[in-house]
Coordinates of C-alpha atoms and ligand atoms in Angstrom, one line a residue:
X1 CA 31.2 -65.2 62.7
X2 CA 31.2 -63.4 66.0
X3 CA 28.2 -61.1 66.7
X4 CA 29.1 -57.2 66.6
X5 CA 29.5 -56.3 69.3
X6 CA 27.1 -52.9 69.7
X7 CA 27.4 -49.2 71.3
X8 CA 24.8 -47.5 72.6
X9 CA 23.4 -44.9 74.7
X10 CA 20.8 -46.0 78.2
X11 CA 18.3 -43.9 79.3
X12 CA 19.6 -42.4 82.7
X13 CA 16.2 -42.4 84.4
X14 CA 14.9 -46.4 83.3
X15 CA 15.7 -48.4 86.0
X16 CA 15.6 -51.8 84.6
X17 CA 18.5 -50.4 81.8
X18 CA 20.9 -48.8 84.7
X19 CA 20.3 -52.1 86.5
X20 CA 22.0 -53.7 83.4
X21 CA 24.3 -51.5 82.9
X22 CA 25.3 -51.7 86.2
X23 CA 26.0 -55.5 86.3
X24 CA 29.9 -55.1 84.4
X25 CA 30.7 -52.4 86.0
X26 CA 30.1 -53.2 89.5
X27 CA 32.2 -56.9 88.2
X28 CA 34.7 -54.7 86.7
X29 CA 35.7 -53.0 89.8
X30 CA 35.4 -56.2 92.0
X31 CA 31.9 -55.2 94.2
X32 CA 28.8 -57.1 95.0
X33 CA 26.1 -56.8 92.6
X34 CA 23.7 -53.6 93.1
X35 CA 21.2 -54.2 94.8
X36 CA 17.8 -52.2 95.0
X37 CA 18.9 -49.1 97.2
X38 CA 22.3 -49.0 95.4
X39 CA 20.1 -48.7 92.3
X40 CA 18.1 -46.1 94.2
X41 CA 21.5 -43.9 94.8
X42 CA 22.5 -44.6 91.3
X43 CA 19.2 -43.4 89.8
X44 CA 19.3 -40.4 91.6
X45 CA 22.6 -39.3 90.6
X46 CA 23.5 -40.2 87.1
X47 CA 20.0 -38.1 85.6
X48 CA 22.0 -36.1 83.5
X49 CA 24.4 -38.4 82.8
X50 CA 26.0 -39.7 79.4
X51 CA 26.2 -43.7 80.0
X52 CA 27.8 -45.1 76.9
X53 CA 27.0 -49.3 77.2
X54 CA 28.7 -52.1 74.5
X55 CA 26.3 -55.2 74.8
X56 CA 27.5 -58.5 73.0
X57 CA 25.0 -61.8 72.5
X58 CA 25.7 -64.2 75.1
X59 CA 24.2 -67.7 74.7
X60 CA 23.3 -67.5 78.7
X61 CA 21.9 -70.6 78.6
X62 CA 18.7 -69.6 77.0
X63 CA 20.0 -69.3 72.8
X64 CA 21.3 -65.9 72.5
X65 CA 20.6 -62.9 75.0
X66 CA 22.2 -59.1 74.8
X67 CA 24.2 -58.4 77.8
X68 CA 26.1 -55.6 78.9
X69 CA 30.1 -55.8 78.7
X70 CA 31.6 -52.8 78.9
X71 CA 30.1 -49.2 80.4
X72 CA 31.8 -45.4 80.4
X73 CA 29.6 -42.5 82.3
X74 CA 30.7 -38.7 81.4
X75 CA 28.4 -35.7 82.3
X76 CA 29.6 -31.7 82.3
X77 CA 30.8 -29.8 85.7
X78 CA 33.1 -27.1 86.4
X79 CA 36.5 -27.2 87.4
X80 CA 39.0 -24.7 88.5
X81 CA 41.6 -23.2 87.2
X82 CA 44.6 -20.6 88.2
X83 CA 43.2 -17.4 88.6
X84 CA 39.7 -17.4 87.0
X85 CA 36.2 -18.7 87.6
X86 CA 35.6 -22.6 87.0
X87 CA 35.4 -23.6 83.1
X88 CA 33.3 -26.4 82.3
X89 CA 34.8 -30.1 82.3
X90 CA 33.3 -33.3 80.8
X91 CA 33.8 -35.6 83.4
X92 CA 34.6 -39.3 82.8
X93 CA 33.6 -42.1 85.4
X94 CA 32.5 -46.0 85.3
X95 CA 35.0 -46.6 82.5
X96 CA 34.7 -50.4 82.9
X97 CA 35.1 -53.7 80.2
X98 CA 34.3 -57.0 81.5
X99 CA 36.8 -59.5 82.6
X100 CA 35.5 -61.4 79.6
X101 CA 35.9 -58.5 77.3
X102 CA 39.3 -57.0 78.0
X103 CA 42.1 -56.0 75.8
X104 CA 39.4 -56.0 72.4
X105 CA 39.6 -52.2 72.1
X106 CA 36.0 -51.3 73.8
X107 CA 37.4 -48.8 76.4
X108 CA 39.3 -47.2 73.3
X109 CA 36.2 -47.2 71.7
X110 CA 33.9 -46.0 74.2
X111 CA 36.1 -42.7 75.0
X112 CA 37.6 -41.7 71.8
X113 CA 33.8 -41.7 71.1
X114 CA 33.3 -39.5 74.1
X115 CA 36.4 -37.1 73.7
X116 CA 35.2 -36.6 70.0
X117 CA 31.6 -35.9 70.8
X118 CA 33.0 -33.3 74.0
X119 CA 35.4 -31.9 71.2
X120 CA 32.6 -31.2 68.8
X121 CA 30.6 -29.3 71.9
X122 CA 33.2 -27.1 72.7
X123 CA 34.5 -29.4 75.7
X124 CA 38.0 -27.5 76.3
X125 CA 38.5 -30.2 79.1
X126 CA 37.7 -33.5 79.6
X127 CA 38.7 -34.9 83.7
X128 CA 38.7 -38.2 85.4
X129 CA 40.3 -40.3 88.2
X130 CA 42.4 -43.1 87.0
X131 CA 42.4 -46.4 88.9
X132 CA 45.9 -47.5 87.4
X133 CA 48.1 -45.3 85.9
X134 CA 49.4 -46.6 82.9
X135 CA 45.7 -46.6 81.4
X136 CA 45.2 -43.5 80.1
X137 CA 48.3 -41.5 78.5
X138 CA 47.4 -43.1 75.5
X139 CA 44.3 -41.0 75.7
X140 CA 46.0 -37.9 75.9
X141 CA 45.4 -37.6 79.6
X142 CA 48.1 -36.9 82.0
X143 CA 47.6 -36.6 85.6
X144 CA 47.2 -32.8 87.0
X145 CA 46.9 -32.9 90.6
X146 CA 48.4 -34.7 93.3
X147 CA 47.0 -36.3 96.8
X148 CA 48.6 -37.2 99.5
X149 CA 47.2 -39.1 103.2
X150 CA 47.9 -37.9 106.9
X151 CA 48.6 -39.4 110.4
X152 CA 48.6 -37.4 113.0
X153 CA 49.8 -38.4 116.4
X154 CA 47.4 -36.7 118.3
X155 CA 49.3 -36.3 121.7
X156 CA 52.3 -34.5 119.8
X157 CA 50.0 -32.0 118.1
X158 CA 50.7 -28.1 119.8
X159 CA 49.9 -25.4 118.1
X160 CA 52.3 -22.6 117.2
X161 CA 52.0 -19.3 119.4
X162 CA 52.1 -17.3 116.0
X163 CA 48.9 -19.9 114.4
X164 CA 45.9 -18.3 113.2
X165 CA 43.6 -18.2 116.2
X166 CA 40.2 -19.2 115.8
X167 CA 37.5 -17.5 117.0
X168 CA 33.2 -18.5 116.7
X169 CA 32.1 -22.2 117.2
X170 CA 31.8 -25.8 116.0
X171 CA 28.7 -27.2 116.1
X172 CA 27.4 -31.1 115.2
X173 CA 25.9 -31.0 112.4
X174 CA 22.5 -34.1 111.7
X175 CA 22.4 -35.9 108.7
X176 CA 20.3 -34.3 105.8
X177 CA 21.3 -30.7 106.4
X178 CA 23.8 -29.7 103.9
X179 CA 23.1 -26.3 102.8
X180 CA 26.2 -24.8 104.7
X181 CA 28.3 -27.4 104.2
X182 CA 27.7 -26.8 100.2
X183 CA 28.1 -23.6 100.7
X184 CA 31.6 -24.0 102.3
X185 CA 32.6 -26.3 99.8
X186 CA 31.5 -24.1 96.7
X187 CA 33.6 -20.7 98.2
X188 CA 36.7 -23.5 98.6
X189 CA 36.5 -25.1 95.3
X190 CA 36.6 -21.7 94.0
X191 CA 39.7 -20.7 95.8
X192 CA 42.0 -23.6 94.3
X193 CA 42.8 -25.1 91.1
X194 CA 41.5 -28.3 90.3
X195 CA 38.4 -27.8 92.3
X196 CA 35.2 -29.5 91.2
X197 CA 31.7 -28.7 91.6
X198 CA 29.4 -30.9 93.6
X199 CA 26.0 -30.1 92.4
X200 CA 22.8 -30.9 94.6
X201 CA 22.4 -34.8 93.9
X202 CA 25.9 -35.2 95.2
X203 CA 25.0 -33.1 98.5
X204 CA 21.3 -35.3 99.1
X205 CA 23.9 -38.2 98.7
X206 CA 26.4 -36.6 100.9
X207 CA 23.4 -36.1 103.9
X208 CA 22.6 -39.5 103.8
X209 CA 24.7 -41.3 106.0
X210 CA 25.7 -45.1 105.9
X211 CA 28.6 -48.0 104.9
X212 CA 30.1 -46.7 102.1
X213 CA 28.7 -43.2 102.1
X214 CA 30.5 -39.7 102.6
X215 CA 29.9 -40.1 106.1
X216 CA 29.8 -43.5 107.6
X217 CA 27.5 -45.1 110.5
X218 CA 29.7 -44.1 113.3
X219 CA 31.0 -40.8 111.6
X220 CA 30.2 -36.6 112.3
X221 CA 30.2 -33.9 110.3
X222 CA 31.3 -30.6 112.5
X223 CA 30.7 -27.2 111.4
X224 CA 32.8 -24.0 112.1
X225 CA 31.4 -20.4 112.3
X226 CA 33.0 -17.3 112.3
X227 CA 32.5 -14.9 115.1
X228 CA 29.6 -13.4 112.9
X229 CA 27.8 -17.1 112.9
X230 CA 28.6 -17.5 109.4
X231 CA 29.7 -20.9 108.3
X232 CA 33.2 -20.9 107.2
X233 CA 34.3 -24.3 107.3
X234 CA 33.7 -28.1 108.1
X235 CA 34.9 -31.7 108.8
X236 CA 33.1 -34.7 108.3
X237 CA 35.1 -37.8 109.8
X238 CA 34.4 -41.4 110.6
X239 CA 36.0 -43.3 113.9
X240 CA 37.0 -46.6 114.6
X241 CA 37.6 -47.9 118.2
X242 CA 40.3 -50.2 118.4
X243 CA 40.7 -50.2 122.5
X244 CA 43.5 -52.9 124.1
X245 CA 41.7 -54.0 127.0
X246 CA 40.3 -50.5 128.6
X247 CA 43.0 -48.7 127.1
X248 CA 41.2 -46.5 124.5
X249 CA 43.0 -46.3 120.9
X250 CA 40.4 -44.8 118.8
X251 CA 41.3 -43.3 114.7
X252 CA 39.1 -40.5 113.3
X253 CA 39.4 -40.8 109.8
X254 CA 39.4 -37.2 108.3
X255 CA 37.2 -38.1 105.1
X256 CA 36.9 -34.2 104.4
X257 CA 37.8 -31.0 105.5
X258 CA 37.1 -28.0 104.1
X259 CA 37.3 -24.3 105.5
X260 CA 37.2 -20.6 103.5
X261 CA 40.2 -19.5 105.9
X262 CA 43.1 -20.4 108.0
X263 CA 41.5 -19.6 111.5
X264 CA 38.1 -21.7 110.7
X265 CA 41.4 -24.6 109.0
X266 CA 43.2 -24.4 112.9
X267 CA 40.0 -24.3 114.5
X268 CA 38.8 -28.1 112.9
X269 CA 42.4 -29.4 112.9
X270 CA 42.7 -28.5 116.4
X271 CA 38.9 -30.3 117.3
X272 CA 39.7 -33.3 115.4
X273 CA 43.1 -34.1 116.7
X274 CA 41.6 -33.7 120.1
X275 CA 39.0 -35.9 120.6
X276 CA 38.5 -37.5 123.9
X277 CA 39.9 -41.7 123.6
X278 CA 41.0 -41.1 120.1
X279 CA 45.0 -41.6 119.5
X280 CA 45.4 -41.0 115.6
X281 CA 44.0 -38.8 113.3
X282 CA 44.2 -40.0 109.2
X283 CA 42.8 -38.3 106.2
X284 CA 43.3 -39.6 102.5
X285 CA 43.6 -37.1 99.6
X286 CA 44.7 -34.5 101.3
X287 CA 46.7 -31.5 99.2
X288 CA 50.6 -32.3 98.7
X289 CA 51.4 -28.3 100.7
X290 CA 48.6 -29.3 103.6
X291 CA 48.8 -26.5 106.0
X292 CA 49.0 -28.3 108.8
X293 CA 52.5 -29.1 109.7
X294 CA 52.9 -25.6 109.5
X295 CA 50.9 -24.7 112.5
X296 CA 52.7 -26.9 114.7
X297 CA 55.4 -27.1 117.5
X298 CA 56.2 -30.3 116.0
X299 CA 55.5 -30.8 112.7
X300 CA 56.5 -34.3 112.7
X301 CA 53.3 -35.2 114.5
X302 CA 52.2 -34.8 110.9
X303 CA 53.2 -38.4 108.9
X304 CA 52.5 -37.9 105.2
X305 CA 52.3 -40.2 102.2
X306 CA 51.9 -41.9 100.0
X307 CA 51.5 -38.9 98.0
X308 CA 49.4 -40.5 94.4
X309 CA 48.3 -39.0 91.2
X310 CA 44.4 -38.4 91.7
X311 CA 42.9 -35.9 89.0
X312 CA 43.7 -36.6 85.4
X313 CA 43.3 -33.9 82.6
X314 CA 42.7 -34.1 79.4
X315 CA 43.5 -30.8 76.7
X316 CA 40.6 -31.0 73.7
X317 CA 41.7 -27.7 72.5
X318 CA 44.9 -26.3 73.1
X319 CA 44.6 -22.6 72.1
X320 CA 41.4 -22.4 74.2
X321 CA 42.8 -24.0 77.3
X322 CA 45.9 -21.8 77.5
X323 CA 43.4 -18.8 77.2
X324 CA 41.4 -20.4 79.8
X325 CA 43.5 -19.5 82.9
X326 CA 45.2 -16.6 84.2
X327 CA 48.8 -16.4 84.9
X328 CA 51.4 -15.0 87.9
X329 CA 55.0 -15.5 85.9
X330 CA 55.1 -13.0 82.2
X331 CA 57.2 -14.3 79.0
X332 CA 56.8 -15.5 76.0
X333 CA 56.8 -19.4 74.6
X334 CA 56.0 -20.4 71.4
X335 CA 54.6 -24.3 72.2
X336 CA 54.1 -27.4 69.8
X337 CA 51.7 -29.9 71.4
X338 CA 51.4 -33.2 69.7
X339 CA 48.0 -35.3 70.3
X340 CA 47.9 -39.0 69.9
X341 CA 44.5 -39.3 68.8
X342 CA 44.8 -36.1 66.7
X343 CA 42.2 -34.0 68.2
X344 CA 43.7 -31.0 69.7
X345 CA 47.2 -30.7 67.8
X346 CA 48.3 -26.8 67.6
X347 CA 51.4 -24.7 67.4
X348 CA 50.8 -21.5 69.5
X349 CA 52.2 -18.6 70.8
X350 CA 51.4 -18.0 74.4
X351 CA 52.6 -14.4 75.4
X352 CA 51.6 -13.1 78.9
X353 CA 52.4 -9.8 80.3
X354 CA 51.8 -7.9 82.7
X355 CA 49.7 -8.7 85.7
X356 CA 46.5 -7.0 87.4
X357 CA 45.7 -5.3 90.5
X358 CA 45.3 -9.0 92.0
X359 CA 48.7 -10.2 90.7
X360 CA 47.4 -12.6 87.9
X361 CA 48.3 -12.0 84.2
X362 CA 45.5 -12.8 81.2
X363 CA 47.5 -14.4 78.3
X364 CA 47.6 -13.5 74.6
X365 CA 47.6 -17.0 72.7
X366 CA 47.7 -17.0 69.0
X367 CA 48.3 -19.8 66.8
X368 CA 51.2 -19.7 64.7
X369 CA 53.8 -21.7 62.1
X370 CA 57.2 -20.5 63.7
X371 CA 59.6 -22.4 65.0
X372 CA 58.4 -24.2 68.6
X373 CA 60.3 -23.1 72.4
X374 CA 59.1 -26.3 73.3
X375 CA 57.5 -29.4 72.2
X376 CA 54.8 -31.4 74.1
X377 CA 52.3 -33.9 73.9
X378 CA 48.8 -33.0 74.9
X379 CA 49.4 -35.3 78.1
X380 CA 52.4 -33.3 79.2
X381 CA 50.5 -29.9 78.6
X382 CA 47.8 -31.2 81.0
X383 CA 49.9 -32.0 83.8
X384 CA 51.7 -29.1 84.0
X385 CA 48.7 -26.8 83.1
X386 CA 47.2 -26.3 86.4
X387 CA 50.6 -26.2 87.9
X388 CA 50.5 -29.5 89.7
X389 CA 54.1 -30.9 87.5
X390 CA 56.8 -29.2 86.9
X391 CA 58.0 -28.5 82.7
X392 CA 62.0 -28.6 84.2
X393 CA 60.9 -32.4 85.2
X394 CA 59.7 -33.6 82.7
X395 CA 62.0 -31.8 80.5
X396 CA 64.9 -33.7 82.7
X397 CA 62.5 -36.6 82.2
X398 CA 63.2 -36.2 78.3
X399 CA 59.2 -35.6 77.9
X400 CA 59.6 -32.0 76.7
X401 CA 61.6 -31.0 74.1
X402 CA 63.4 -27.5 74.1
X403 CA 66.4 -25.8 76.1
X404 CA 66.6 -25.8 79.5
X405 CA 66.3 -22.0 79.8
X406 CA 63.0 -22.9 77.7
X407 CA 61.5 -25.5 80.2
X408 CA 62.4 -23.0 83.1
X409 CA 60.1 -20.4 81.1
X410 CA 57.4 -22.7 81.2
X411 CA 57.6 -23.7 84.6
X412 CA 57.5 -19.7 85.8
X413 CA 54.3 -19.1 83.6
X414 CA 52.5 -21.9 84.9
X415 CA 53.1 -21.5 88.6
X416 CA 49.9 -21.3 91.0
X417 CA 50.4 -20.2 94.5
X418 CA 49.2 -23.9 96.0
X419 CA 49.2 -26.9 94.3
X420 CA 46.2 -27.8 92.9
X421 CA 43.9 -30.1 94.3
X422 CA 40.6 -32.2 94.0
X423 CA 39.2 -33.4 97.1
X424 CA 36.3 -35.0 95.7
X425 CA 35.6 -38.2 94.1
X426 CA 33.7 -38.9 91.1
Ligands
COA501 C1 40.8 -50.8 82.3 C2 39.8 -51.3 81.3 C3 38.6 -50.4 81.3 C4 40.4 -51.5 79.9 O1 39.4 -51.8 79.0 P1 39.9 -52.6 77.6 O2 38.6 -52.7 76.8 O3 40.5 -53.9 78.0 O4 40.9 -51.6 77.0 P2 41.3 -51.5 75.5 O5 41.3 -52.9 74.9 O6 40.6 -50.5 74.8 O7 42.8 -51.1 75.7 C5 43.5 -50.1 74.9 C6 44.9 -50.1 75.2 O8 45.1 -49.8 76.6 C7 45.9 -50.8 77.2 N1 45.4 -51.0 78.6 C8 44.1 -51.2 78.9 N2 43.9 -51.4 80.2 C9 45.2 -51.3 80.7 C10 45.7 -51.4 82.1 N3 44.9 -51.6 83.1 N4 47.1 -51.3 82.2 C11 47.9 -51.1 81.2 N5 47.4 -51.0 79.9 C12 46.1 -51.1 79.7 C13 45.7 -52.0 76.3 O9 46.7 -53.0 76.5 C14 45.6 -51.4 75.0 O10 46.9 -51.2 74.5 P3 47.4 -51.4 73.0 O11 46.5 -50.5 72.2 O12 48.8 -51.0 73.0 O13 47.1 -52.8 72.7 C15 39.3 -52.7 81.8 O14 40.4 -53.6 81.8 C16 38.6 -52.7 83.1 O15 37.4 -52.6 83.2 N6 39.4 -52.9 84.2 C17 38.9 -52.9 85.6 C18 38.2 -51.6 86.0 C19 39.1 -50.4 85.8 O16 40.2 -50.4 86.3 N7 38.5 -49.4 85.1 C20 39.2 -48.2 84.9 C21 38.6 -47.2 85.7 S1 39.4 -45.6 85.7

């Protein structure tokens, strides 16, 4: 008889453990084995961490050895939603089964595990990054946000005469100093839905530069301040020179670009698409409504696309997450949201009246037994929740049940004034 195969939990701080656990993972997703500064970066960020590991008895050549087959990381941040302060989000990562191992239920074992035990804390939301899509629906994820990448043709980019204007500075900024630029980041995550916090081992990575890092070798991080010397905004970039002969063709590679206003936005557009013996400008996971094009003569200097899923949500508790967020659109929906695994199933009337001083609504939600306006699964009430998917699609798409005039109800409630968005990795 096959050994069972076991789930546990690995202490985040013992290095020998993480370097185990590492091994699938890192096979899983097709890199090099770590080695002992990648164990060093590891280390220093998962201390908090959940990491869930499923070990099965290999012979390895020795008579019988436990070896690691199959890993899932989670650990609590904040994410944003319309209108409010961030909520907190369990955050799944390193969801990985070895080649060996696949398709014998341990990812479904390893996360219902997690989404039950987030469930039981009072998780309302559980988040992660899927790297193929058709993974995690079954999960009662569905993706929330959208991404899309840029190329700008530098030599076509003019700004409008009616553009913000900037006024204050950029200034280079040396690795290690990233007080300002989490600063920055934490007013913008703020100011979006779907933003995520990036707590201080993520900055100490962030100011270490390198292959592979936020910033690479030959990359910059540029800061903007306002006229008032306060730091409202900054882009970190890496270049490649790809000169024909002595004709220069250099790509900045916008890896992130943040700013607390449209003026400080113009001002690091405008720097990075002008960069002496640089042709292109591209960033990846850029929002889907990107400013940009806007602020241009020609806004066809801007190519976008692909535009990709990139944050995927997961409800845990339906009442609580419609209570969550604040809304623009008022009316009244009475909403039946089915859950695969069975953990967040509710019927519930979401009512939402008038709005505030500042435009946004808070909701009444009660649960109820009458009849459902609509009926979704938990996946669907994710995706459209932060305002990233539209109900009248899906509804089209036969994934909603309900009238038209019902899905059209939906879709005003949950609009946000941008799309959401998650610039940041995890
Ligand atoms: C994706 C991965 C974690 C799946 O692990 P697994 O243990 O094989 O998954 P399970 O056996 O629990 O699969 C559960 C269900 O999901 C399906 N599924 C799993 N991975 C899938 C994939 N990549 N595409 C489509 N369906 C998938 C399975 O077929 C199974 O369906 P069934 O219940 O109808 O039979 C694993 O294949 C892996 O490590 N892949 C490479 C790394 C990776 O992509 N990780 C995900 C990071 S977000």
């Amino acid at each position: 008889m096959d050994a069972p195969l076991v789930m546990t939990q690995i202490d985040p701080h013992d290095r020998e453990a993480l370097r185990a656990w590492s091994t699938p993972s890192r096979a899983a997703f097709l890199t090099p084995a770590a080695t002992d500064a990648d164990l060093d970066d590891r280390l220093a960020e998962v201390g908090g961490h959940r990491l869930t590991a499923v070990h099965d008895v290999v012979d390895g050549g020795v008579g019988g050895e436990q070896r690691v087959v199959a890993t899932l990381r989670t650990y609590d941040s904040e994410l944003t939603l319309p209108g409010v302060d961030p909520v907190e989000v369990d955050l799944v990562s390193t969801a990985t089964v070895l080649p060996t191992h696949r398709r014998r239920g341990l990812l479904s074992r390893m996360l219902t595990a997690d989404l039950r035990r987030a469930r039981h804390a009072g998780n309302v939301f559980a988040a992660l990054i899927a790297a193929e899509a058709p993974i995690y629906g079954r999960f009662g994820f569905g993706p929330a946000t959208h991404a899309t990448s840029l190329a700008v043709e530098n030599a076509r980019v003019r700004f409008r005469p009616d553009a913000p204007v900037p006024a204050g500075s950029l200034e280079f900024v040396p690795a290690g100093r990233v007080e300002e630029l989490s600063r920055v980041h934490d007013v913008t995550r703020r100011a979006r839905p779907a933003g995520l916090l990036r707590d201080a081992a993520w900055w100490e990575a962030a100011g270490r530069r390198g292959a592979g890092r936020w910033v690479g070798p030959a990359g910059h991080v540029v800061l903007h301040r306002d006229e008032h010397g306060t730091a409202d905004g900054y882009v970190a970039y890496d270049v490649v020179d790809e000169a024909v002969g002595r004709v220069p063709n250099g790509t900045v590679h916008v890896g992130d670009l943040a700013a607390t206003n449209p003026a400080a936005y113009r001002a690091l557009w405008e720097f990075v698409t002008s960069i002496d013996l640089v042709r292109t400008t591209r960033a990846k996971n850029r929002p889907v409504d990107e400013l940009l094009p806007h602020l241009l003569t020609d806004p066809r200097a801007v190519q976008t696309g692909p535009v990709d899923d990139f944050l995927w949500l997961r409800v845990l508790d339906v009442p609580a997450a419609l209570t969550a967020r604040r809304y623009l659109g008022g009316g009244t929906l009475v909403l039946q949201v089915l859950d695969p695994l069975g953990l967040a199933e509710a019927t519930v009337r979401l009512h939402v009246g008038d709005p505030g001083a500042d435009g946004w609504a808070c909701p009444e939600v009660t649960t109820t037994d009458a009849a459902p306006d609509v009926v979704l699964g938990v996946a669907e009430l994710a995706s459209v929740l932060l305002g990233g998917t539209s109900p009248v699609a899906l509804h089209r798409a036969g994934r909603l049940d309900g009238t038209p005039a019902a899905a059209l109800s939906l879709q005003t409630l949950m609009a946000t004034p941008e799309q959401p968005w998650c610039p940041t990795w995890f």
